[in-house]
Short mmCIF file of C-alpha atoms in Angstrom, two decimals:
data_model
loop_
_atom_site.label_atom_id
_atom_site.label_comp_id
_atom_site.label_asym_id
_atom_site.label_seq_id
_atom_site.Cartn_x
_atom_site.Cartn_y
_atom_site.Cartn_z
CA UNK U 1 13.19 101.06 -124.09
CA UNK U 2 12.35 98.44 -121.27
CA UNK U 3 14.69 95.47 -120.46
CA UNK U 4 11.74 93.38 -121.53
CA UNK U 5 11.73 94.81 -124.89
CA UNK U 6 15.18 94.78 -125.76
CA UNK U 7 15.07 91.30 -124.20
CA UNK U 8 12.33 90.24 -126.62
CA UNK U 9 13.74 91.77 -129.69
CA UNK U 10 17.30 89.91 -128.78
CA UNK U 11 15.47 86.41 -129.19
CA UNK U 12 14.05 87.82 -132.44
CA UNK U 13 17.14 89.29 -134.23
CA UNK U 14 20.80 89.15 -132.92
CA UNK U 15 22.65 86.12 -133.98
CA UNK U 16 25.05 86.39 -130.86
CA UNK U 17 28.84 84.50 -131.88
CA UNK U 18 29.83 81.15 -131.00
CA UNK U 19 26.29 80.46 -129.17
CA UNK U 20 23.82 77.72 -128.86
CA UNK U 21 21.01 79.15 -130.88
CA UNK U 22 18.25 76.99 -129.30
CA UNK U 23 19.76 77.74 -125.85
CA UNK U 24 20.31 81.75 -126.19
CA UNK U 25 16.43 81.51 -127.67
CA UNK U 26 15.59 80.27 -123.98
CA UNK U 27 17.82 81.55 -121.85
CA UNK U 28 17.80 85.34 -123.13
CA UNK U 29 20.06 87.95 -123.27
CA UNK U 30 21.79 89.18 -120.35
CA UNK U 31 21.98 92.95 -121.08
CA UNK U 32 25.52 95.38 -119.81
CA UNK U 33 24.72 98.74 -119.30
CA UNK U 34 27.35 100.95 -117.47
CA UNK U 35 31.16 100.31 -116.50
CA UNK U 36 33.99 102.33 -114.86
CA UNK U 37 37.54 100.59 -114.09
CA UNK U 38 37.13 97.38 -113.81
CA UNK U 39 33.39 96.99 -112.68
CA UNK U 40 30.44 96.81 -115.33
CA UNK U 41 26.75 97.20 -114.07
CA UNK U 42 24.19 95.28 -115.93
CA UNK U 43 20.45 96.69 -117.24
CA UNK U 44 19.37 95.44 -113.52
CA UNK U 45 21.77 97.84 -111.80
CA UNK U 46 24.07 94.47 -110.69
CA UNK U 47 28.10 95.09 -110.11
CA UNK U 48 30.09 92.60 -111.08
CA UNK U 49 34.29 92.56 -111.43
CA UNK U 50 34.87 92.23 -114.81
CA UNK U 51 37.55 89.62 -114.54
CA UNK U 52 37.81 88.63 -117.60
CA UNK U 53 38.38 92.56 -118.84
CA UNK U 54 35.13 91.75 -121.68
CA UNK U 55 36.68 89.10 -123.68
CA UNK U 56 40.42 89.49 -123.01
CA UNK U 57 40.50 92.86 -124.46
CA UNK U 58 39.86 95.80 -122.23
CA UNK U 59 43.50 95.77 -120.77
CA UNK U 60 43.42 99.42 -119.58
CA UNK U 61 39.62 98.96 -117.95
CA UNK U 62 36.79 101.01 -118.83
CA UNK U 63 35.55 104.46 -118.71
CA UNK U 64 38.53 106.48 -120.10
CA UNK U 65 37.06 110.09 -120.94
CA UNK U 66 40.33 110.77 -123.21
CA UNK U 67 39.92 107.26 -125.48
CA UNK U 68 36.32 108.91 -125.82
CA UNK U 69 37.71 112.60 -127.07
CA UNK U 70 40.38 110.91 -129.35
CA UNK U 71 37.44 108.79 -130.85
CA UNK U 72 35.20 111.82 -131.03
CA UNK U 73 37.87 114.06 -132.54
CA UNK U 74 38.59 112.09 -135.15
CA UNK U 75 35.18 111.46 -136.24
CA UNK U 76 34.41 114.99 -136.27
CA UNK U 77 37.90 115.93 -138.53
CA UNK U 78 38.04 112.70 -141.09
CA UNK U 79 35.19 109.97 -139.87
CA UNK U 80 36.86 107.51 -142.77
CA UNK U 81 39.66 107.27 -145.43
CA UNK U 82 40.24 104.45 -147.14
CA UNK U 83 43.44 102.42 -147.54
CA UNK U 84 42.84 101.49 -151.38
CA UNK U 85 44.23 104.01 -154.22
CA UNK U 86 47.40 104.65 -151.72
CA UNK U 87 44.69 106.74 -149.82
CA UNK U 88 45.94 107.14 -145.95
CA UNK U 89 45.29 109.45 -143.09
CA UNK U 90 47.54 110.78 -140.32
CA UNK U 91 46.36 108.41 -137.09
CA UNK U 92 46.91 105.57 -139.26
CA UNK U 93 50.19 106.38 -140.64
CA UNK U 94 51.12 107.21 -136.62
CA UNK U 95 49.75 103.91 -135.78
CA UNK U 96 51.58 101.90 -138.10
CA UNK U 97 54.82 103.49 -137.41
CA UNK U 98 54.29 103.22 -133.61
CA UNK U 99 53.99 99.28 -133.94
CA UNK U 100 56.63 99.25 -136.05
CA UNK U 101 58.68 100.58 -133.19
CA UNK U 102 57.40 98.39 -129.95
CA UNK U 103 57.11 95.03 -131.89
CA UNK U 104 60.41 92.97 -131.39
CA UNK U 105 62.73 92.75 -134.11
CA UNK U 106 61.97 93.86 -137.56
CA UNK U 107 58.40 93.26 -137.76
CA UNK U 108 58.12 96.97 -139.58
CA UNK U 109 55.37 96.19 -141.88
CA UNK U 110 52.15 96.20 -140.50
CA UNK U 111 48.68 95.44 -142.31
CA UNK U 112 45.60 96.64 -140.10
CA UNK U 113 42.08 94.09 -140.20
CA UNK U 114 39.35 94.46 -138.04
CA UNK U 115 40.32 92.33 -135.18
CA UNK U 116 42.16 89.05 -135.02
CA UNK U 117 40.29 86.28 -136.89
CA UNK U 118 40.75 88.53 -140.17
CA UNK U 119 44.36 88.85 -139.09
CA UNK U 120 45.16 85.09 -139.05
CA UNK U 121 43.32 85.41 -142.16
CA UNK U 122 45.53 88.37 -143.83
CA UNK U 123 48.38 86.20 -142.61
CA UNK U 124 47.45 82.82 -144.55
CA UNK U 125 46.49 84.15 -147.21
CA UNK U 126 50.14 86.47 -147.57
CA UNK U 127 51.95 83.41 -146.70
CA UNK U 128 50.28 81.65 -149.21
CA UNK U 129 51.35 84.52 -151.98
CA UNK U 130 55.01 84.96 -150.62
CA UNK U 131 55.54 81.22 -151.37
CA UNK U 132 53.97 81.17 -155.13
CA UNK U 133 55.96 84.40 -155.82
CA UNK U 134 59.20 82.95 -154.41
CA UNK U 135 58.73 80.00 -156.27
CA UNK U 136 58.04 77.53 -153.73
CA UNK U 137 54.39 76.74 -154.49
CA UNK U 138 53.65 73.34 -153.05
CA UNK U 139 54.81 74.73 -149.16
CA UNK U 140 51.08 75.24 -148.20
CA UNK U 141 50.56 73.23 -144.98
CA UNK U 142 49.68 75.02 -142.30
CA UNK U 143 50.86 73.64 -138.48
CA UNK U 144 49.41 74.84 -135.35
CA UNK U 145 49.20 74.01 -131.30
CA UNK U 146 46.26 71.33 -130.26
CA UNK U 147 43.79 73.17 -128.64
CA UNK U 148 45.09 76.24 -130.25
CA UNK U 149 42.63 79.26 -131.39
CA UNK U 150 43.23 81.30 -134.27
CA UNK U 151 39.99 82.83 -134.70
CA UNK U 152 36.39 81.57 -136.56
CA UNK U 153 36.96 83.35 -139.85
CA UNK U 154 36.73 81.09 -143.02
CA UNK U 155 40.16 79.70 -142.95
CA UNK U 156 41.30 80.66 -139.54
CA UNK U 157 39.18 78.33 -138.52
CA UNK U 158 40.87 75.37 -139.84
CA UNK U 159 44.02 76.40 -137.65
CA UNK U 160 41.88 76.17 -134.92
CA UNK U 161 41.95 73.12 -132.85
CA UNK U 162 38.86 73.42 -130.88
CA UNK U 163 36.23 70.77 -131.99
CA UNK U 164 33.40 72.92 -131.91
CA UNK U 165 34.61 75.42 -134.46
CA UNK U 166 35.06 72.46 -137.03
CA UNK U 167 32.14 70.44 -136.69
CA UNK U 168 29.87 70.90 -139.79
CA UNK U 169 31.60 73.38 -141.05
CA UNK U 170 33.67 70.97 -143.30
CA UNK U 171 37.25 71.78 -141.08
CA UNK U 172 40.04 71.28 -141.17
CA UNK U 173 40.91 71.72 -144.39
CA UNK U 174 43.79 69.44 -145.57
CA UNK U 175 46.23 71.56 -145.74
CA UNK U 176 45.98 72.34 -141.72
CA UNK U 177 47.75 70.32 -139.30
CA UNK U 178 47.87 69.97 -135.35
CA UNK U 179 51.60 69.62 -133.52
CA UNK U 180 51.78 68.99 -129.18
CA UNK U 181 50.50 71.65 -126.93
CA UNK U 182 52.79 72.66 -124.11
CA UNK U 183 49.80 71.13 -121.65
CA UNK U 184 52.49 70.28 -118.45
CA UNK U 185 49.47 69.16 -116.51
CA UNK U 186 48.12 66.85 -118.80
CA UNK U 187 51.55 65.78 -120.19
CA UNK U 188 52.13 62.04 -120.86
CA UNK U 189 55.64 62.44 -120.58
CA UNK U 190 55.60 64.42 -117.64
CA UNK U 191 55.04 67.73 -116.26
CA UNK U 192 58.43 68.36 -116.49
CA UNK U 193 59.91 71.49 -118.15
CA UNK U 194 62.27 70.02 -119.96
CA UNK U 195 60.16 67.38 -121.13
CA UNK U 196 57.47 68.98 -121.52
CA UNK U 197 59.61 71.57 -124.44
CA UNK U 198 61.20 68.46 -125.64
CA UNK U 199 57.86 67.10 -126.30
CA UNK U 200 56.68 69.90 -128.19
CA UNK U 201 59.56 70.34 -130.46
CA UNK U 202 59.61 66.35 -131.36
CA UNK U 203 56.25 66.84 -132.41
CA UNK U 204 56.85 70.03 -134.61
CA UNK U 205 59.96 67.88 -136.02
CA UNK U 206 57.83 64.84 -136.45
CA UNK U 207 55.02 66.54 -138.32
CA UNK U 208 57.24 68.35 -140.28
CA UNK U 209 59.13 64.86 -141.68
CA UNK U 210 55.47 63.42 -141.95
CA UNK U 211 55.00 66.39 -144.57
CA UNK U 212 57.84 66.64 -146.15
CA UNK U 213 59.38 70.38 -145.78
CA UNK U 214 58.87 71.11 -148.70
CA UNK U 215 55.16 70.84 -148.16
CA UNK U 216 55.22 72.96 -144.88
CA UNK U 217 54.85 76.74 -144.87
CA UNK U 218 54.32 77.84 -141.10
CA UNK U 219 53.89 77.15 -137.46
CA UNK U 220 51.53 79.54 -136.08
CA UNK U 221 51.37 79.32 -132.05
CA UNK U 222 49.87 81.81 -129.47
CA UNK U 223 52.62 82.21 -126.55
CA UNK U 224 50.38 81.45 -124.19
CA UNK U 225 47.13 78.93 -125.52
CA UNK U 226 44.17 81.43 -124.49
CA UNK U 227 40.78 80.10 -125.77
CA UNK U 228 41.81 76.28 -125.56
CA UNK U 229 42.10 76.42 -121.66
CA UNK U 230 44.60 79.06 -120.60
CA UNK U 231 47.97 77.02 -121.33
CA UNK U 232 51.20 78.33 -119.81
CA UNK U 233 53.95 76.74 -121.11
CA UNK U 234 57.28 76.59 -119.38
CA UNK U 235 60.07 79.40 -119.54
CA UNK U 236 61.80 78.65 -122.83
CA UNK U 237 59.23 76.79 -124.96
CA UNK U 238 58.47 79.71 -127.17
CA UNK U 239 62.14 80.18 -128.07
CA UNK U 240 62.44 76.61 -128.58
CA UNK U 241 59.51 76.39 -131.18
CA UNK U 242 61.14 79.07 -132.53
CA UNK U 243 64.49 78.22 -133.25
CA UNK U 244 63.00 74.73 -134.37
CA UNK U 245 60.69 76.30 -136.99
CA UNK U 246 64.10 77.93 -138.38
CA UNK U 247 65.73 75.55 -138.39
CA UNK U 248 63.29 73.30 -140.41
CA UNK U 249 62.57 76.15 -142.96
CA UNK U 250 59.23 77.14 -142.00
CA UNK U 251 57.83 80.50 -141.36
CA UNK U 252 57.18 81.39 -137.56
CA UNK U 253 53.65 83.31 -136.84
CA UNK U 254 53.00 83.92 -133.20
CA UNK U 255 49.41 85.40 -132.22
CA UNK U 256 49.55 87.73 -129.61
CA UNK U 257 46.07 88.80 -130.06
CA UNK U 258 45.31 87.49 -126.47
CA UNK U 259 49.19 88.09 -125.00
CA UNK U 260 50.09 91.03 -126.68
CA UNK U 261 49.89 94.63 -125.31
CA UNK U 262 51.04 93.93 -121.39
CA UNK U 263 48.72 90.76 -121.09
CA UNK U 264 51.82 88.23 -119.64
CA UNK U 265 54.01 91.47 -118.42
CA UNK U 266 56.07 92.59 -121.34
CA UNK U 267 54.15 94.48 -124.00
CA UNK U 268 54.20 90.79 -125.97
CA UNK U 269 54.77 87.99 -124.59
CA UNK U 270 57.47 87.15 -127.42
CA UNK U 271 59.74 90.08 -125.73
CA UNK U 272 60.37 87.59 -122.10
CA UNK U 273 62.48 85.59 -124.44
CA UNK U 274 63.27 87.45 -126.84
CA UNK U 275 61.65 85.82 -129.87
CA UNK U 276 61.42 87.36 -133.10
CA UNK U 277 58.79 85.56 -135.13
CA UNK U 278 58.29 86.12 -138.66
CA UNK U 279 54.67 87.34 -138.10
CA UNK U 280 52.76 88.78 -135.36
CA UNK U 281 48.84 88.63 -135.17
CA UNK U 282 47.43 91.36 -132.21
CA UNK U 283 44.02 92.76 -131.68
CA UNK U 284 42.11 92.91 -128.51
CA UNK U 285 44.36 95.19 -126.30
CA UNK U 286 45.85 97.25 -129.08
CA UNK U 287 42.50 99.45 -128.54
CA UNK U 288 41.22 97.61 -125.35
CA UNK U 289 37.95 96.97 -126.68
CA UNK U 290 36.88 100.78 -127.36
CA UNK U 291 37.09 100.10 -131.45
CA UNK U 292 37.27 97.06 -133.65
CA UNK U 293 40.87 96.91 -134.84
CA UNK U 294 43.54 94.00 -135.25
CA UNK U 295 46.66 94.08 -137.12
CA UNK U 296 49.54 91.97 -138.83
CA UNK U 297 53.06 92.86 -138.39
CA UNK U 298 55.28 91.75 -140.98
CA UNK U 299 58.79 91.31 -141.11
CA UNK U 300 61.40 92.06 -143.56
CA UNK U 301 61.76 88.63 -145.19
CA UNK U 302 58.17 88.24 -146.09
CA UNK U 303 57.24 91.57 -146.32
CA UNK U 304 60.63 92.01 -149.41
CA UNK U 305 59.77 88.21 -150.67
CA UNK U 306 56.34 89.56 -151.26
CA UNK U 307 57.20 93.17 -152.57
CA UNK U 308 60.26 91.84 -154.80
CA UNK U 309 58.72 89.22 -156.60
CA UNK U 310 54.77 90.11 -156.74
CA UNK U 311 53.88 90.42 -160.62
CA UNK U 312 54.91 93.93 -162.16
CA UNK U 313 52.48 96.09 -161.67
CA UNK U 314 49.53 94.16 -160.38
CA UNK U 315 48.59 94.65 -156.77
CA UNK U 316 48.59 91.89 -153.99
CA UNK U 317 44.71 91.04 -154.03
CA UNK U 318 44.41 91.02 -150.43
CA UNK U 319 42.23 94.30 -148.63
CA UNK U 320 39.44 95.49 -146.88
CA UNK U 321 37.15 98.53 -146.72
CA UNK U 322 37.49 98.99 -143.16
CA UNK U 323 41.29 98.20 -143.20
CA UNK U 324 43.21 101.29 -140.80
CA UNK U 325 40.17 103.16 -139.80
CA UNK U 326 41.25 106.20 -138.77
CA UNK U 327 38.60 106.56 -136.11
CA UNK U 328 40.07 103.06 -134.61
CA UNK U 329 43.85 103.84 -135.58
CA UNK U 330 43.00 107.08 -133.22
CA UNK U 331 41.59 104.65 -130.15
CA UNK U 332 44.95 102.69 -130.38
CA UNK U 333 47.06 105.73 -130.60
CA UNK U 334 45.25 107.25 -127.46
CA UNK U 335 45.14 103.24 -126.06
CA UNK U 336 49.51 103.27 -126.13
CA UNK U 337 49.78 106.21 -124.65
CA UNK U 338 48.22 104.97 -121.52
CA UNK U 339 49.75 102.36 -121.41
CA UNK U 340 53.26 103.69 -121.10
CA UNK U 341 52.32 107.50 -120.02
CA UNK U 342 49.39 106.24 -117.97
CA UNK U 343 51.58 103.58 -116.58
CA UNK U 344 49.08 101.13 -116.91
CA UNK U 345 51.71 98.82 -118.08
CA UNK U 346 53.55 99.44 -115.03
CA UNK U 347 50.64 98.41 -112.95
CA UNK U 348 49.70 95.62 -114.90
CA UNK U 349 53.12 94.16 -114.50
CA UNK U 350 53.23 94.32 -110.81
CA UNK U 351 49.83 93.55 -109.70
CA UNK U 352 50.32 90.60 -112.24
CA UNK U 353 52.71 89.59 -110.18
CA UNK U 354 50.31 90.06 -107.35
CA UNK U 355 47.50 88.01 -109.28
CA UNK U 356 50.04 85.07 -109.69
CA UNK U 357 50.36 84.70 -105.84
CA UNK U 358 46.90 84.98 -104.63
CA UNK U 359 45.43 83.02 -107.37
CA UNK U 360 47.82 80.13 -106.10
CA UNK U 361 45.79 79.94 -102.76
CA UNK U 362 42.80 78.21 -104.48
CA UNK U 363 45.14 75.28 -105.20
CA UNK U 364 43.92 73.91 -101.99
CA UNK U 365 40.19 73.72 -103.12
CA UNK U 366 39.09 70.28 -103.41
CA UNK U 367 37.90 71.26 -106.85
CA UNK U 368 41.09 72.41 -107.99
CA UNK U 369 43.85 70.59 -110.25
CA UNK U 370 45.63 72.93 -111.40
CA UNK U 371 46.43 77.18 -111.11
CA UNK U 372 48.30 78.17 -114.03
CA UNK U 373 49.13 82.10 -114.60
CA UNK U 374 51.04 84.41 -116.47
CA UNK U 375 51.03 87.83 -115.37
CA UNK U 376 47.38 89.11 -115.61
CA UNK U 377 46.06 85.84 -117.78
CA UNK U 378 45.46 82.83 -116.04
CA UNK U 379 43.32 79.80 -116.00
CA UNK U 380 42.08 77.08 -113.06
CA UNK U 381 41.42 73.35 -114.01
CA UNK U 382 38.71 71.99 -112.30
CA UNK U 383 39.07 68.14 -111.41
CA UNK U 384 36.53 65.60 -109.91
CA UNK U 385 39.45 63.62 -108.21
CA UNK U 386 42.68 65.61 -107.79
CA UNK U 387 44.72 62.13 -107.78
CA UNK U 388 43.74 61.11 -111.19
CA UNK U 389 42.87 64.34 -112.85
CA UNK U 390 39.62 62.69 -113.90
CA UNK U 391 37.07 65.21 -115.14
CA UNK U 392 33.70 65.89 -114.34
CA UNK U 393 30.89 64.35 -116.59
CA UNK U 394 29.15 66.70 -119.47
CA UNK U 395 26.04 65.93 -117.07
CA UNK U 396 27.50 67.75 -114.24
CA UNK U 397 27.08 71.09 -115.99
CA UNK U 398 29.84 72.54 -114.30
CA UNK U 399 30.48 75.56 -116.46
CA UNK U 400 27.28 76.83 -116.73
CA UNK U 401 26.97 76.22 -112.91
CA UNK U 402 30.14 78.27 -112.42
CA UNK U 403 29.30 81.08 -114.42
CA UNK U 404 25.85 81.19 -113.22
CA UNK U 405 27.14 81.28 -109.67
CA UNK U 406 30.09 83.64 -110.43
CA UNK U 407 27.41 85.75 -111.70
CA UNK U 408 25.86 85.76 -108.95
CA UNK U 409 28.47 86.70 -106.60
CA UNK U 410 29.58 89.28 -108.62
CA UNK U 411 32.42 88.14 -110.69
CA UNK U 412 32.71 87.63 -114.46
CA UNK U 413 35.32 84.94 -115.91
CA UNK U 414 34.68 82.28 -118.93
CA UNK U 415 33.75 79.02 -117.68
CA UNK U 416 35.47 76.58 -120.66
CA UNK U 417 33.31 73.69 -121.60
CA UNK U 418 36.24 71.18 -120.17
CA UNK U 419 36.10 72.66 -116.83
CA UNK U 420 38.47 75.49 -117.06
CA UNK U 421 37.79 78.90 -115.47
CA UNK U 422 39.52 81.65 -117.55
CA UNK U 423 41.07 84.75 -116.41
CA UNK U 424 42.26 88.15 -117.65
CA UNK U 425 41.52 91.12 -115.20
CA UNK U 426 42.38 94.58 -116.73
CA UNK U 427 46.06 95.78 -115.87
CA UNK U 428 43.82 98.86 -114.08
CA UNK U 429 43.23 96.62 -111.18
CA UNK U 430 45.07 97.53 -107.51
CA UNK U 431 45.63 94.53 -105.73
CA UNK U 432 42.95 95.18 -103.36
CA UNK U 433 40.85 94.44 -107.23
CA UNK U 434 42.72 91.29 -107.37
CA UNK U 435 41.70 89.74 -103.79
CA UNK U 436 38.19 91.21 -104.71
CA UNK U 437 38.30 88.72 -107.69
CA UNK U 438 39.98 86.02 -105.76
CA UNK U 439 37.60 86.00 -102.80
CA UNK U 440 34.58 85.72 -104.88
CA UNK U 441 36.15 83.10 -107.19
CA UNK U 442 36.35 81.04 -104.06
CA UNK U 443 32.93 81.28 -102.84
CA UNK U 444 31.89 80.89 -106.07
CA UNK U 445 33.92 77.13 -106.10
CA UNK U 446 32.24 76.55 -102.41
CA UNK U 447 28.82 76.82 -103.91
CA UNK U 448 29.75 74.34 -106.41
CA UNK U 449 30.60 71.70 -103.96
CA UNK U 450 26.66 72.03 -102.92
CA UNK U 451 25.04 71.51 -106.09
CA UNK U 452 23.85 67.50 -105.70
CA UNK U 453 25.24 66.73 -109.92
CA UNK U 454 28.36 68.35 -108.79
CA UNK U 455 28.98 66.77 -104.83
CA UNK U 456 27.84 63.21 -106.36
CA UNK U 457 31.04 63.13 -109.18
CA UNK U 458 33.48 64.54 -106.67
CA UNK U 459 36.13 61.87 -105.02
#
C-alpha cells in the first residue's frame, strides 16, 4: 500500500493517544518503517537517531533477531493461557520469579498488566482492598509529585499532575492529592540540595496533617519525574520521601515504569539508594517495546494484609484477560537476558555516564537554562532569558518548532509543551551514538535562534 493511502486511511480511522484530534486531522501521520540499533527509517527512507529509544521504552535498541525467535517460539508452542482458574504457563511463572529476584527488597509478589497506566491502576485499586480488609477503611487519599505522571487510565489519571490529562475529564478525583516536586531549578527555596529535600518532605508532612493520617493511604512518586519535564532530584531525596512516608504510616509506591530496567544506571533507580518501597510499578523496558507488558511488584506487607484478611473464599476482584501473556512474559524473559548476558546494562551504565558529560556542553546555548541527567534519561529547559528563567510565550511554538527541526536533522526527542526537550537514548548506544545525538541536538537549538517568533522573545 502507498504512503498516500495509509496516510489517508490514518486521518479516517486511528485515534492516535494523547493527540490534538483537529491537529493530527491536518497535519497527518508521520509513518516508521524500518529500525536497527538505535536508528529508525521512516516510510520516506529518512534516518533519524532515535533518542528518545520510541517512548522511553526500547532500552536495548531495536532489531534483536533472538527477542524475535523467543516471541515466535512461544506463539508457535502456547500463543495464550490465561491467568484466571489458577491457569499459568512456564514463561510467566519464569518471569514472575525472575522479578521477584532483581527487585530490591521483598517485593516477591508480582501482578503482570499490560503496560504501566493499568499498573498504577492494579496498584490503587489493591491498596484500596488491603485497607478495607485490614480494617482501616477511611485511608483512601491518594498523594503524588506535582507534575508527576502515572499514566491516562481511568483513575491513574487523577494521580497525574499534568493539566492536560484532567481537563474535561472530571480529574482529580477528591481523593487525589499533589505534594512538592523535587524541581531544584525552579525551587523557591533554592536550588539547594538540602533544601530542595527539605522542601519536599515538609510538603509530604504538611499534606499529610492537612488530611489527617488516618485519611492517607500512599505516596506514589517516580524516582526521577519523566513525563512532567525530566526532573532529577538530588542524591538522597528518594530515601528521604521514603523514610518520611514510614514514618507517617502511609504506603510507599515508586513507578519505575520510566527508571526501571537500567534507565538511571542501576536496574531501578530505587537500588542507588537503596530504597525499598512498598510497591513498584515497571513497564516500558521490562520488554523494551517488543510486547505490551507492565507489572506490579508487591511486597510482603501488602501482598499478606491482602491474602490474610480477603473474605474466605471469595477472590480479590481485580484481573485481566491479557494479564501474563505468555507470548510477552517470553519477550521480557529474552529482554533480561540481554541485559545482563548481553551486557547491555553494562553499556548503558557507562555511556550514561558518557551522555551526562556531553549533554552538559549545551549549557552554554543561549537557549539553555538548565541540563539535567541521570544516566541515559535526561531533559534540557529551554529559557527566553537565562537570568530570570522566564519562558517563552505559547505563541512562540517552540516545541513543535524543535521537533519539527530535530526531525529534520535527524534526531528524535519529545519536545514538552513547557519548553523541555526530553531524552532517553537506548543503553545500545557507543558514545560515538551519543555525540551523534548531541551534535544534532545543537544544530537543531541554532536553527531555533533563526525562526523570527523565536529570535523576537529571546533576551
Amino acid at each position: 500500500m502507498t504512503v498516500n493511502s495509509l496516510e489517508a486511511l490514518d486521518r479516517m480511522h486511528w485515534v492516535h493517544p494523547v493527540a490534538n484530534w483537529a491537529g493530527h486531522e491536518k497535519r497527518g501521520v508521520t509513518i516508521m518503517k524500518s529500525a536497527k540499533g538505535a536508528f529508525i527509517t521512516d516510510a520516506d527512507g529518512h534516518e533519524l537517531i532515535d533518542g528518545f529509544a520510541g517512548l522511553w521504552c526500547v532500552n536495548v535498541g531495536y532489531g534483536h533477531e533472538s527477542i524475535v525467535e523467543a516471541a515466535a517460539a512461544q506463539m508457535r508452542e502456547l500463543p495464550y493461557a490465561t491467568g484466571y482458574f489458577s491457569f499459568g504457563s512456564e514463561p510467566t511463572i519464569l518471569l514472575a520469579a525472575k522479578l521477584a529476584e532483581i527487585t530490591p527488597g521483598d517485593l516477591n509478589h508480582i501482578y503482570f498488566s499490560l503496560g504501566g497506566s493499568d499498573a498504577i491502576d492494579a496498584a490503587l485499586r489493591l491498596i484500596q482492598f488491603y485497607y478495607n480488609v485490614t480494617g482501616r477503611p477511611t485511608k483512601k487519599a491518594i498523594l503524588s509529585l506535582e507534575r508527576g505522571y502515572h499514566g491516562s487510565s481511568s483513575t491513574g489519571a487523577g494521580v497525574t499532575a499534568l493539566p492536560a490529562f484532567h481537563a474535561n475529564f472530571d480529574f482529580p478525583a477528591h481523593v487525589r492529592h499533589y505534594v512538592a516536586a523535587p524541581y531544584s531549578y525552579r525551587n523557591p527555596t533554592g536550588s539547594d540540595d538540602a533544601a530542595v529535600i527539605a522542601a519536599s518532605v515538609a510538603s509530604l508532612r504538611a499534606k499529610v496533617e492537612e488530611l489527617g493520617a488516618d485519611n492517607v493511604a500512599a505516596f506514589f512518586c517516580e524516582p526521577v519525574v519523566g513525563s512532567g519535564g525530566v526532573i532529577v532530584p538530588p542524591k538522597g531525596w528518594l530515601k528521604a520521601m521514603r523514610d518520611t512516608a514510614a514514618e507517617l504510616d502511609i504506603l510507599f509506591l515508586a513507578d519505575e515504569v520510566i527508571t526501571g530496567f537500567g534507565r538511571t544506571g542501576p536496574m531501578f533507580a530505587c537500588e542507588g539508594e537503596g530504597v525499598v518501597p512498598d510497591m513498584m510499578t515497571m513497564a516500558k523496558g521490562l520488554t523494551s517495546g517488543y510486547a505490551p507488558l507492565g507489572a506490579l511488584a508487591i511486597g510482603e506487607k501488602v501482598y499478606n494484609g491482602i491474602k490474610d484478611n480477603a473474605p474466605d473464599g471469595g477472590p480479590v476482584g481485580h484481573g485481566q484477560t491479557y494479564s501474563g501473556h505468555p507470548v510477552s512474559a517470553a519477550v521480557a524473559l529474552e529482554v533480561l537476558r540481554l541485559y545482563d548476558e548481553g551486557g547491555i546494562l553494562a553499556n548503558g551504565q557507562r555511556v550514561g555516564a558518557y551522555f551526562e558529560k556531553k549533554l552538559a556542553t549545551l549549557a552554554d546555548h543561549p537557549l539553555v537554562g538548565e541540563v539535567r541527567a541521570r544516566g541515559l534519561l535526561a531533559g534540557i529547559e529551554l529559557v527566553a532569558d537565562k537570568a530570570s528563567k522566564e519562558k517563552f510565550s505559547r505563541a512562540a511554538r517552540l516545541p513543535e518548532h524543535l521537533f519539527a527541526r530535530g526531525y529534520a536533522n535527524g534526531v528524535i526527542f519529545r519536545a514538552f509543551g513547557d519548553d523541555i526537550i526530553g531524552l532517553a537514548p537506548p543503553l545500545c548506544c557507543s558514545e560515538s551514538e551519543i555525540d551523534l545525538i548531541v551534535t544534532r541536538l545543537r544544530q537543531t537549538l541554532d536553527d531555533m535562534l533563526a525562526i523570527p517568533e523565536v529570535k523576537a522573545e529571546l533576551r
